[in-house]
XYZ file of N, CA and C in Angstrom:
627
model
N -12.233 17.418 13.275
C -12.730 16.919 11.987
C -13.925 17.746 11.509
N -15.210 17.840 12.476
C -16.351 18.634 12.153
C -16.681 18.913 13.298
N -17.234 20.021 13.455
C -18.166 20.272 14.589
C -19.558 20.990 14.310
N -20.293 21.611 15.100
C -21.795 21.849 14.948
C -21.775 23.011 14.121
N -20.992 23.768 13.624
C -21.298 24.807 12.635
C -21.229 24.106 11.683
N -20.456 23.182 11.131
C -20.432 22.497 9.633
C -21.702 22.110 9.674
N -22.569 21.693 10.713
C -24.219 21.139 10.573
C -25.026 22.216 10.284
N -24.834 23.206 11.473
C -25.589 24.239 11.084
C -25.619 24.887 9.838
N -24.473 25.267 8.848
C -24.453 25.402 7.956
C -25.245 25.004 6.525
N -25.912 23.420 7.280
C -26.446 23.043 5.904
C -27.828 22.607 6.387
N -27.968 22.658 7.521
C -29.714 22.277 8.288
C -29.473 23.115 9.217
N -30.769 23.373 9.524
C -31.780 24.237 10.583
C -31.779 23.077 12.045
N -31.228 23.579 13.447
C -31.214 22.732 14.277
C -31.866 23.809 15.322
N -32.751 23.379 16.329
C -32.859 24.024 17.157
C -32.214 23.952 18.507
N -32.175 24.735 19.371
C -30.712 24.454 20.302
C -31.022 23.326 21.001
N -32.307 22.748 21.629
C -32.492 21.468 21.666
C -32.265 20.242 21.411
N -32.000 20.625 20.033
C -31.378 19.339 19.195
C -29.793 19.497 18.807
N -29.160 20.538 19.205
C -28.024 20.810 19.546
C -27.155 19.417 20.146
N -27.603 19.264 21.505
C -27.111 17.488 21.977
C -26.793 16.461 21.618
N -28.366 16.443 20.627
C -27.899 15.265 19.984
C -27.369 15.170 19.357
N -27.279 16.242 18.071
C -26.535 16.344 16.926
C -24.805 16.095 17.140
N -24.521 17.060 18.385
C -23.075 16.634 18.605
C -22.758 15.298 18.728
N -23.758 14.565 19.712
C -23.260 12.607 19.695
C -23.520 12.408 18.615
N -24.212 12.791 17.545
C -24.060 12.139 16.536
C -23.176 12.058 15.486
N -22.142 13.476 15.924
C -21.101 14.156 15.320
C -19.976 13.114 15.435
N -19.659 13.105 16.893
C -19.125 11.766 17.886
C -18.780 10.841 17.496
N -20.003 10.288 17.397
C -19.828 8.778 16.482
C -19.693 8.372 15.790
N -20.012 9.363 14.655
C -19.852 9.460 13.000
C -18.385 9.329 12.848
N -17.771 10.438 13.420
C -16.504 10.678 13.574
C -15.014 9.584 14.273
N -15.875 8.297 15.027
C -15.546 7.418 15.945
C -15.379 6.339 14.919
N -16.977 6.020 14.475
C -17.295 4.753 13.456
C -16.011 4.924 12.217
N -15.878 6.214 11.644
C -15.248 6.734 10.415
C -13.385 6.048 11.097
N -13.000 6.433 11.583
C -11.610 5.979 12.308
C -11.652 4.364 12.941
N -12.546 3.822 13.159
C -13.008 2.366 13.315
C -12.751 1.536 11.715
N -13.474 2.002 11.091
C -13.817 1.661 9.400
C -12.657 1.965 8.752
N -11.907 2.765 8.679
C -10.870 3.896 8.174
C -9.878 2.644 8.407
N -9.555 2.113 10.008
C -8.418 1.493 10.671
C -7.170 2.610 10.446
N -7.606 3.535 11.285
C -6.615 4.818 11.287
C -7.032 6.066 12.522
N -6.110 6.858 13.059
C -6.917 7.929 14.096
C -7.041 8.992 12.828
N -7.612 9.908 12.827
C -7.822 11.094 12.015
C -8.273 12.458 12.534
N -8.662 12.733 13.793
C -8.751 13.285 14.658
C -7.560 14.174 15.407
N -6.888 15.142 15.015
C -6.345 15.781 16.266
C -5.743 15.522 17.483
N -4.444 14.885 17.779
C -4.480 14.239 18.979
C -3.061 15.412 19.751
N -2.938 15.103 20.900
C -1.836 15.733 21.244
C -0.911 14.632 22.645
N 0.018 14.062 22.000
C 0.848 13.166 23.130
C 0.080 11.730 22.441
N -0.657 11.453 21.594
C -0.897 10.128 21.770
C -0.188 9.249 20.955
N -0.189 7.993 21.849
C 0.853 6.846 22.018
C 0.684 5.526 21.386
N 1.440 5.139 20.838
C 1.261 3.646 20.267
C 2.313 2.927 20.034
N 2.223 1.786 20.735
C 3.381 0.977 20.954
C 3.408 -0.448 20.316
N 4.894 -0.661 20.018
C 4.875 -1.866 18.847
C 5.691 -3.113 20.024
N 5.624 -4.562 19.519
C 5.973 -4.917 20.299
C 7.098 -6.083 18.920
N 7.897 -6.658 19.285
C 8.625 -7.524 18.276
C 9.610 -8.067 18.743
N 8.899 -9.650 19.274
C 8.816 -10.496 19.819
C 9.675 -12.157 18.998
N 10.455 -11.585 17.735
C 10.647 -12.353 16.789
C 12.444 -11.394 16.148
N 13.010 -12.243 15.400
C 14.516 -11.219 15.296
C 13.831 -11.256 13.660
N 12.776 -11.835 12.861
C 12.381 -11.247 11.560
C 11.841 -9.905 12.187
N 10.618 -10.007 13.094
C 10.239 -9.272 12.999
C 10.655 -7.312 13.860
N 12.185 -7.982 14.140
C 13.410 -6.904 14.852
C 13.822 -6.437 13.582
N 14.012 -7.059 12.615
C 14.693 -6.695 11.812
C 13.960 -6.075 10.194
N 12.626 -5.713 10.417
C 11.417 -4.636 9.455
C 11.806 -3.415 9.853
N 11.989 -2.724 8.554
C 12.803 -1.526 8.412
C 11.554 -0.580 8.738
N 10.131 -0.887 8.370
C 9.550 -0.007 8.529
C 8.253 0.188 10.039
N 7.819 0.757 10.108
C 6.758 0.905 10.987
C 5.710 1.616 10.799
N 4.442 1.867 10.833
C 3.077 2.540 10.458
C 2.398 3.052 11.815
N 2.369 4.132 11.627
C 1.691 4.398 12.884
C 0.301 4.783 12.421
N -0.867 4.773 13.286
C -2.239 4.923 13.161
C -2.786 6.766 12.894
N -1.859 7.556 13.221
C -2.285 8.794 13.565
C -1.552 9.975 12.429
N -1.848 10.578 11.412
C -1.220 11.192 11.019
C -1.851 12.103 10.186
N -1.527 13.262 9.144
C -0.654 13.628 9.281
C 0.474 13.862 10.655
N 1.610 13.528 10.344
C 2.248 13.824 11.582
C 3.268 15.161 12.038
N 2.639 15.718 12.948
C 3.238 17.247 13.664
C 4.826 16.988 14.245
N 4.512 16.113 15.119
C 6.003 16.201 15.709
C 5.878 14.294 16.483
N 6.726 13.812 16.750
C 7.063 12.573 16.863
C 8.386 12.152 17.922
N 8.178 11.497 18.695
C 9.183 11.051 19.535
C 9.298 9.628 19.476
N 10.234 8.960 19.634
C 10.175 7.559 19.115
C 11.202 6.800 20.713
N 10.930 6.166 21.031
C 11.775 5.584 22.153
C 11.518 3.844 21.962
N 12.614 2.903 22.561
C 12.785 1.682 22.311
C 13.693 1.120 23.776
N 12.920 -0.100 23.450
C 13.833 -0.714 24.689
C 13.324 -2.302 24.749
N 14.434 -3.317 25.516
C 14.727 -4.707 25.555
C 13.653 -4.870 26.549
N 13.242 -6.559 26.733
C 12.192 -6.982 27.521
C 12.651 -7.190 28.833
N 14.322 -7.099 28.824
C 14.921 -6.967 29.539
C 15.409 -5.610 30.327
N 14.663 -5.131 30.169
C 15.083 -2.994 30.293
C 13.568 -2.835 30.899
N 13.983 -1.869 31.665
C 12.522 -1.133 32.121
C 12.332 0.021 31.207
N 11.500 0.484 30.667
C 11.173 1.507 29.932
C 11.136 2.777 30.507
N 10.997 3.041 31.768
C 11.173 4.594 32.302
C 12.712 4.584 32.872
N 13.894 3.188 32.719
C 15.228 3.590 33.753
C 15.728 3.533 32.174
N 15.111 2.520 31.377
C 16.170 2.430 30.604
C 16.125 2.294 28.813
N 15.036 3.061 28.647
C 14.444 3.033 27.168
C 15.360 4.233 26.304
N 15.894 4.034 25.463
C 16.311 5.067 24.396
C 15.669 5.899 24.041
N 15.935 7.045 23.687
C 15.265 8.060 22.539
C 15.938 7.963 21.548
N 15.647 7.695 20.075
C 15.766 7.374 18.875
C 15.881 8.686 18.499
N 17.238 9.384 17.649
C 17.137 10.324 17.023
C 16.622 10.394 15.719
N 16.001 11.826 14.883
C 15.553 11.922 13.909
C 16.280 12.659 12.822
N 15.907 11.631 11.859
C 16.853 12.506 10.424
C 16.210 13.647 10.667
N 17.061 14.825 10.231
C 16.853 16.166 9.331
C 17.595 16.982 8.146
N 17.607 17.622 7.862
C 17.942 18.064 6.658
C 19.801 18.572 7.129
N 19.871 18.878 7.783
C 21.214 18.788 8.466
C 22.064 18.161 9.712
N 21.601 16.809 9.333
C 21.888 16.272 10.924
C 21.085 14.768 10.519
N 21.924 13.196 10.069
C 21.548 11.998 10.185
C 21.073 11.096 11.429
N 20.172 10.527 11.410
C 19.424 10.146 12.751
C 19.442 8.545 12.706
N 18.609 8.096 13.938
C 18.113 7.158 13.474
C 17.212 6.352 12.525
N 16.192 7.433 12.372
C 15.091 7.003 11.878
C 14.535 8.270 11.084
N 13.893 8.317 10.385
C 13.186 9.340 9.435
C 11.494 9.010 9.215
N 10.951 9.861 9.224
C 9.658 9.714 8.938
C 8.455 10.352 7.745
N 7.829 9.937 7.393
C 6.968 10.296 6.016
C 5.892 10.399 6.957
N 5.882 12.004 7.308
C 4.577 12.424 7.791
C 3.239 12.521 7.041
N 3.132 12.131 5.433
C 2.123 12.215 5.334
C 1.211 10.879 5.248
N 2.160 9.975 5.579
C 1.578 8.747 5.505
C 2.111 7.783 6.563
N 1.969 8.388 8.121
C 2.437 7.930 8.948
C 3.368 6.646 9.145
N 4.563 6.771 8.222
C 5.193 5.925 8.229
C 6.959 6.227 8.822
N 7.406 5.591 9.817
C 8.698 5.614 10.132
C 9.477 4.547 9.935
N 10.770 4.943 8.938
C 11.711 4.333 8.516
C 13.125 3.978 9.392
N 13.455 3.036 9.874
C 14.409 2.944 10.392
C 15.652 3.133 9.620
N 16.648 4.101 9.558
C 17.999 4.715 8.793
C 19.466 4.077 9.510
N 19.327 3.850 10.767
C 20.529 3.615 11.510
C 20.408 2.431 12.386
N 21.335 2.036 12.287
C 20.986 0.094 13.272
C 20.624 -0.709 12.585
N 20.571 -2.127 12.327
C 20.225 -3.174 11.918
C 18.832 -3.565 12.296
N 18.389 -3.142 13.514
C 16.880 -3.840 14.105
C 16.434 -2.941 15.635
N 15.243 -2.722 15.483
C 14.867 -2.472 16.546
C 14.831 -3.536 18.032
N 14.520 -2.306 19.033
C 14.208 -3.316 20.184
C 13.207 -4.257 20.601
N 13.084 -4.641 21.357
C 11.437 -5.638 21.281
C 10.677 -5.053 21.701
N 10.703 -3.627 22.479
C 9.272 -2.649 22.416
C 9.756 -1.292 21.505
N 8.731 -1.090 20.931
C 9.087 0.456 20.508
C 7.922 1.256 21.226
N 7.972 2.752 21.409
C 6.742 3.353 21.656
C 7.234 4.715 20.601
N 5.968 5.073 19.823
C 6.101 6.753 19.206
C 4.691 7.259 19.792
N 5.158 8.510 20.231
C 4.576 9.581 21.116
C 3.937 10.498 19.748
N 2.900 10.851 19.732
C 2.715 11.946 18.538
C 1.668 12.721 18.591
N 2.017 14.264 18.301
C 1.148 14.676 17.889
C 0.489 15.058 16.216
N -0.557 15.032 15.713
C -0.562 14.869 14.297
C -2.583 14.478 14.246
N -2.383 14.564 13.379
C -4.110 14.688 12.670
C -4.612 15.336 12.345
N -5.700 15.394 11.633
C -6.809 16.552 11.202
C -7.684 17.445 12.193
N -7.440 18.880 12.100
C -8.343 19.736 13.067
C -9.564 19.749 12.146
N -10.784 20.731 12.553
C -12.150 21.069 12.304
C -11.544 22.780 11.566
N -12.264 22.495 10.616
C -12.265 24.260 10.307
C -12.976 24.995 11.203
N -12.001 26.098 11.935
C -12.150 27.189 12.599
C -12.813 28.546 12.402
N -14.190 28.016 13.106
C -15.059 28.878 12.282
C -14.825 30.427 13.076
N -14.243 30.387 14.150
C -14.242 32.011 14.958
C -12.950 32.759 13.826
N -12.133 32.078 13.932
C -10.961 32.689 13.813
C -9.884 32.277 12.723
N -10.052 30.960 11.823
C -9.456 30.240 10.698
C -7.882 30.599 11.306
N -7.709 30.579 12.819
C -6.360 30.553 13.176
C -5.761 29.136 14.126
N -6.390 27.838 13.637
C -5.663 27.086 14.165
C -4.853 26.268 13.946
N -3.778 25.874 14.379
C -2.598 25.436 14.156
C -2.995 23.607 13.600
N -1.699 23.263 12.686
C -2.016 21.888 12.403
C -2.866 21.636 11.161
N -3.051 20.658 10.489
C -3.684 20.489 9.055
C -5.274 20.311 9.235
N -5.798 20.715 8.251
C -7.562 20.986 8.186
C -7.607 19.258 7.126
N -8.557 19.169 7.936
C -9.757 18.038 7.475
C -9.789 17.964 5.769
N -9.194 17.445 4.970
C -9.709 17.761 3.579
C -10.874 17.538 3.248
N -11.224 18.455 2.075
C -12.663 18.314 1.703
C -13.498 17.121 1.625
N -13.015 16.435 0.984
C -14.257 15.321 0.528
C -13.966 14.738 1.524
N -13.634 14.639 2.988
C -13.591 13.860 4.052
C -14.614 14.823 5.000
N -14.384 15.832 4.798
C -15.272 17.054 5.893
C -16.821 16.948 4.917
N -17.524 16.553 3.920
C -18.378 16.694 3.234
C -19.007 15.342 2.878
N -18.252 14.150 3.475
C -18.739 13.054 3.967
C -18.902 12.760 5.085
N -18.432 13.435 6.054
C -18.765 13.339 7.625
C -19.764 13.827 7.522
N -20.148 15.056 7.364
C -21.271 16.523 7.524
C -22.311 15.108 7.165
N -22.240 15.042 5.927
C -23.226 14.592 4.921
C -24.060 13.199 5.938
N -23.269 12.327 6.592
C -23.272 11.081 7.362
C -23.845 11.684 8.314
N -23.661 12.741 8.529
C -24.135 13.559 10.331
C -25.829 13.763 9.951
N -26.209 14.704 8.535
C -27.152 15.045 8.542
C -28.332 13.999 8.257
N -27.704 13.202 7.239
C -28.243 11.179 7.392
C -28.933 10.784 8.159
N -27.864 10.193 9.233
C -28.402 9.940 10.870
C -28.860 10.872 11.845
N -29.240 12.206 11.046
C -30.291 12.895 11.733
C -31.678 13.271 11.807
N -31.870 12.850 10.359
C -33.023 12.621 9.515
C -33.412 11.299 10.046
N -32.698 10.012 10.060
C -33.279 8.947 10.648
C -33.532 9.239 11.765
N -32.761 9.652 12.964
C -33.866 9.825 14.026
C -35.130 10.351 14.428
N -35.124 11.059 13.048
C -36.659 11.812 13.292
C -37.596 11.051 12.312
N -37.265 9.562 11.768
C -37.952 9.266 11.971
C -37.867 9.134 9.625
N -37.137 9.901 9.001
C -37.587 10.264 8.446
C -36.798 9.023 7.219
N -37.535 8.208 6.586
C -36.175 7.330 5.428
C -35.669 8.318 3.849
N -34.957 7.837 3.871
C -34.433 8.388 2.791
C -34.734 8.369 0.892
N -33.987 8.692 0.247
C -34.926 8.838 -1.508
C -35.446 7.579 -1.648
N -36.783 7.998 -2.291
C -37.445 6.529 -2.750
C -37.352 6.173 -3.736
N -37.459 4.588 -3.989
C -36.877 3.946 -5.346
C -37.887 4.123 -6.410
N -39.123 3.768 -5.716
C -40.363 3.800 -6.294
C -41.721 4.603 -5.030
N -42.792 4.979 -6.126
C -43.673 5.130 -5.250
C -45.128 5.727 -5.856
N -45.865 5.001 -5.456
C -47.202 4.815 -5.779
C -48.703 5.333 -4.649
N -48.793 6.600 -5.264
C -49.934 7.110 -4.367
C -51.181 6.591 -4.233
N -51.458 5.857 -5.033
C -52.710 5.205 -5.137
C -52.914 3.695 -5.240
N -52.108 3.243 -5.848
C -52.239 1.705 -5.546
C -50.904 1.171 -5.389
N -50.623 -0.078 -5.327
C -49.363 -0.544 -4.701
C -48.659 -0.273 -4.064
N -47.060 -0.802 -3.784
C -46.700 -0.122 -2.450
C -45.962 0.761 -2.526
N -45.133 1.433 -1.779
C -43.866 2.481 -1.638
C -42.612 1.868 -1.162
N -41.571 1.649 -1.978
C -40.146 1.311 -1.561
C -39.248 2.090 -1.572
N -38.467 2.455 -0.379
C -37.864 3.455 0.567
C -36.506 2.792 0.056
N -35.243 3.488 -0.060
C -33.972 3.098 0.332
C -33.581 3.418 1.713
N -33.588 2.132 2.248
C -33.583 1.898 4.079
C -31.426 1.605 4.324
N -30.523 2.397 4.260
C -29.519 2.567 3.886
C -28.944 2.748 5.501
N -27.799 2.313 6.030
C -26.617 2.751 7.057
C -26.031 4.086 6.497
N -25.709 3.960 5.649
C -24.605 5.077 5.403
C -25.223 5.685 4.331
N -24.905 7.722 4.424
C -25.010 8.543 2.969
C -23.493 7.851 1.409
N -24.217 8.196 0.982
C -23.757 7.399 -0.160
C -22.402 8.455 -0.551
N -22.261 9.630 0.341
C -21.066 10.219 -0.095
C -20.431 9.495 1.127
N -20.569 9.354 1.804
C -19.674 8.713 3.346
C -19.067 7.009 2.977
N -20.124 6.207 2.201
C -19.510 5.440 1.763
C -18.387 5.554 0.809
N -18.265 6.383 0.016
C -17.834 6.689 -1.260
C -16.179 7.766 -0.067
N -16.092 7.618 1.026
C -14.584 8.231 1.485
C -14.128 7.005 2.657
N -15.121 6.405 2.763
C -15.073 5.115 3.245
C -13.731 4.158 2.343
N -14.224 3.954 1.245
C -13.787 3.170 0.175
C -12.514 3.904 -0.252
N -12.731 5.154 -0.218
C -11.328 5.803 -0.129
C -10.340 5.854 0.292
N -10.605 6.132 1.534
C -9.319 6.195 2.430
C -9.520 5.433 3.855
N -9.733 4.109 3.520
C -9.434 2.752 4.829
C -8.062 2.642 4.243
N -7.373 2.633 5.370
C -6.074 1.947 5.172
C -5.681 0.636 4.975
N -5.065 0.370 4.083
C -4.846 -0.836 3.873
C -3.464 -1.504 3.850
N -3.620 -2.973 4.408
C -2.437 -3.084 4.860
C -1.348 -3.388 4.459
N 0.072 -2.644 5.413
C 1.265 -2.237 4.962
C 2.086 -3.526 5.617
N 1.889 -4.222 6.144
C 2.445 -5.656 6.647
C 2.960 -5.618 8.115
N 2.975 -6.389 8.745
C 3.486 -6.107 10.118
C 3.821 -4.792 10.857
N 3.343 -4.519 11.754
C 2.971 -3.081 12.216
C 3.481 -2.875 13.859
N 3.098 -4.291 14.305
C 3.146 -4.059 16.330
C 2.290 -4.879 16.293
């Protein structure tokens, strides 16, 4: 999503403060996918499993997975009655020459069931998919880049909560050198981080797992 050159780029860090800045990268990046209710991060093999425990809920054509854009996808299913490593299916995938089970809208992590009436009572999809960090050595890495106003609300949130640790509050509303008082905007979040916050939380698509 970001890493310490997108910081360096816009503040002066000394390698000292190198440490922290990354946990703060961390968390920013943690809280944002918490808030979001979505992964957005880069993953490779990771797993999420649905469970449907109900013949309505066997019989929802669709499914949402948490992680996407999506790279590549494996989908497997199986009865409560089945062990999942003797006896779980692999679900084939539509393609452009060749009808499957299921088809998927990688840009909005959604898989459509095409073939069968209903799934099993577990599903699991395997995936790799998410946003990398722009590659600052080499702009040669594989997989989709972070879009802007998501990479420029992280940064922005990073440099925020870096300024608060040192102590420092943010624009003032008012302020009076000589008599009365000084009122600070004492804020959680940069006001561009809220503003991709409000953007892109996912919202919900109805029964999921």
């Amino acid at each position: 999503m970001i890493v310490l050159p997108d910081i360096r780029e816009r503040m002066a860090l000394s390698i000292d403060e190198e440490p922290l800045v990354q946990g703060i990268i961390d968390s920013t990046i943690s809280l944002f996918e918490t808030l979001t209710q979505r992964k957005w991060t880069r993953r490779v093999g990771y797993t999420q499993e649905f469970f449907f425990g109900s013949a309505k809920k066997k019989y929802q054509k669709y499914l949402y997975v948490d992680l996407y854009p999506i790279e590549s996808i494996v989908v497997t299913e199986w009865n409560v009655s089945e062990d999942e490593t003797a006896d779980a299916t692999t679900l084939t995938a539509t393609s452009a020459s060749a009808s499957g089970d299921y088809r998927s809208v990688t840009s909005r992590g959604k898989i459509i069931r095409v073939r069968g009436s209903s799934w099993k009572n577990f599903v699991k999809a395997t995936i790799t998919g998410g946003y990398q960090p722009k590659d600052w050595a080499s702009e040669s890495l594989t997989g989709a880049t972070v879009p802007n106003d998501i990479r420029e609300g992280l940064v922005r949130q990073v440099m925020f909560s870096k300024k608060r640790t040192d102590g420092d509050r943010q624009v003032a509303k008012s302020q009076s050198f000589q008599a009365g008082s000084t009122t600070y905007i004492d804020d959680e979040f940069d006001p561009m981080f809220k503003r991709i916050l409000k953007t892109h939380t996912r919202r919900s698509y109805g029964w999921s797992g």
